[in-house]
């Protein structure tokens, strides 16, 4: 049997081809039968343009059903899918195109599908080995060159099957999909779970809290980034009633505040299931579907994942090995070699610890570690205390150049308050070297499309605070 991921996903499609795959608001639903025909036409379109197995297919478009169809068609013809954020500028895209050398670069999904509509649907699924590449995902690195994580058919298939099982997906589910699809979360995690169970998706092109609340009644599962949840919480329409029939709320791609977890439970009765993943391995750990979901922890490694803490201390850099781990950075053999241990573990760059039960607790990125006066400061420890203070919605603790200490600890706080009072409150609970020397208040912390706080940008903004 072919190891092509498309074959695996298509086996999950429902026997009844009239069942809905996509339910976009304001336009008609697309059934699974239609999805298969559209994909077969798009595959014919790719082949007609000379796309051969192993070629890259680059796509930079707004979210749409057509974009998903092109993704599936790329898999089907054995090409390597390369999604690009629609927000990337020409200069940024130029780098990706030179680096990946795609055979085709699609910037208008609708026009591509229009051109393919008269082609006979191509039923052939290109045979692929598990070790053949299915996609390249460029990391959203904020410093240095962005790296293309190479993911194979086998890696994506293994992760899809593990998540489908771990989160209990069934044909009775309806997934609310409001995530972008240029990133592993919306593209692989969400779509694959839906396809493997042949269930419909409520398909929103972007997250809008009012639209989500309106459509929750039709859904059973929602996947989101933490900002989805904080924005829902800020809306009076989030109630126990509108979420009553929901089976599961999942969060990831950035840390979920414990306060958000608790507020969500108080308002709706649902305990959000938090999981941890990255472009280089898709999903790595998850809180349990049945069993206790602990706020602040990202749960247990998925079956087949070996996870350990490097460095010989209780808290250190998370290292992983397992079926979904990527096979290296595209055309960067040296960078790839640097990021793997001699015994084959990927060095994630995230810092964390495992508790006695085997749950993982993440304390931030290694590169966000602050060294002040020779002492290590883990930003998360300070952020957790700050987030408990009145007036603080969320905080980001960074190190910036300091003439005496090398780096000085700075807290950037989303909210309102008094700098001196906040510093005094922290000083009573933290060692002096960990206590922020300055607190800056902002209306909104800078975040990327996945809701991640951009600490590199904050370090730049406040680089001169002590100079
Ligand atoms: P990306 O490759 O863009 O998906 O970013 C992956 C990074 O997001 C990880 O290396 C983590 O730093 C962070 N991340 C993802 N999920 C979580 C989570 N649940 N808690 C904390 N950090 C997370």
XYZ file of C-alpha atoms in Angstrom, residues 6 10 12-24 27-41 65-66 68-69 72 113 194-195 198-203:
44
model
C -3.513 11.552 0.809
C -9.087 9.778 1.913
C -11.323 8.561 6.434
C -13.715 10.308 4.031
C -17.328 9.215 4.642
C -18.967 6.493 2.536
C -21.772 8.942 1.787
C -20.208 11.480 -0.612
C -22.943 14.033 0.052
C -21.749 14.521 3.642
C -20.367 17.987 4.213
C -16.652 18.609 4.463
C -16.740 22.417 4.677
C -19.520 24.645 5.910
C -18.479 28.210 5.179
C -21.796 30.298 0.861
C -22.851 26.765 0.107
C -21.307 23.746 1.767
C -18.715 21.609 -0.023
C -19.309 17.873 0.315
C -16.642 15.199 0.626
C -17.598 13.927 -2.833
C -17.044 17.399 -4.267
C -13.797 17.730 -2.370
C -12.483 14.538 -4.001
C -13.436 15.712 -7.494
C -11.982 19.198 -6.944
C -8.768 17.633 -5.642
C -8.557 15.297 -8.643
C -8.976 18.313 -10.966
C -11.492 25.811 0.538
C -9.554 26.110 -2.749
C -7.076 23.167 1.040
C -7.869 21.511 -2.291
C -4.470 17.832 -1.012
C -8.964 26.159 -9.765
C -11.397 16.179 10.542
C -10.470 14.226 7.391
C -14.818 12.249 7.753
C -16.521 14.914 9.800
C -17.708 18.361 8.682
C -15.946 21.603 9.507
C -17.537 24.929 10.275
C -15.158 26.905 8.126
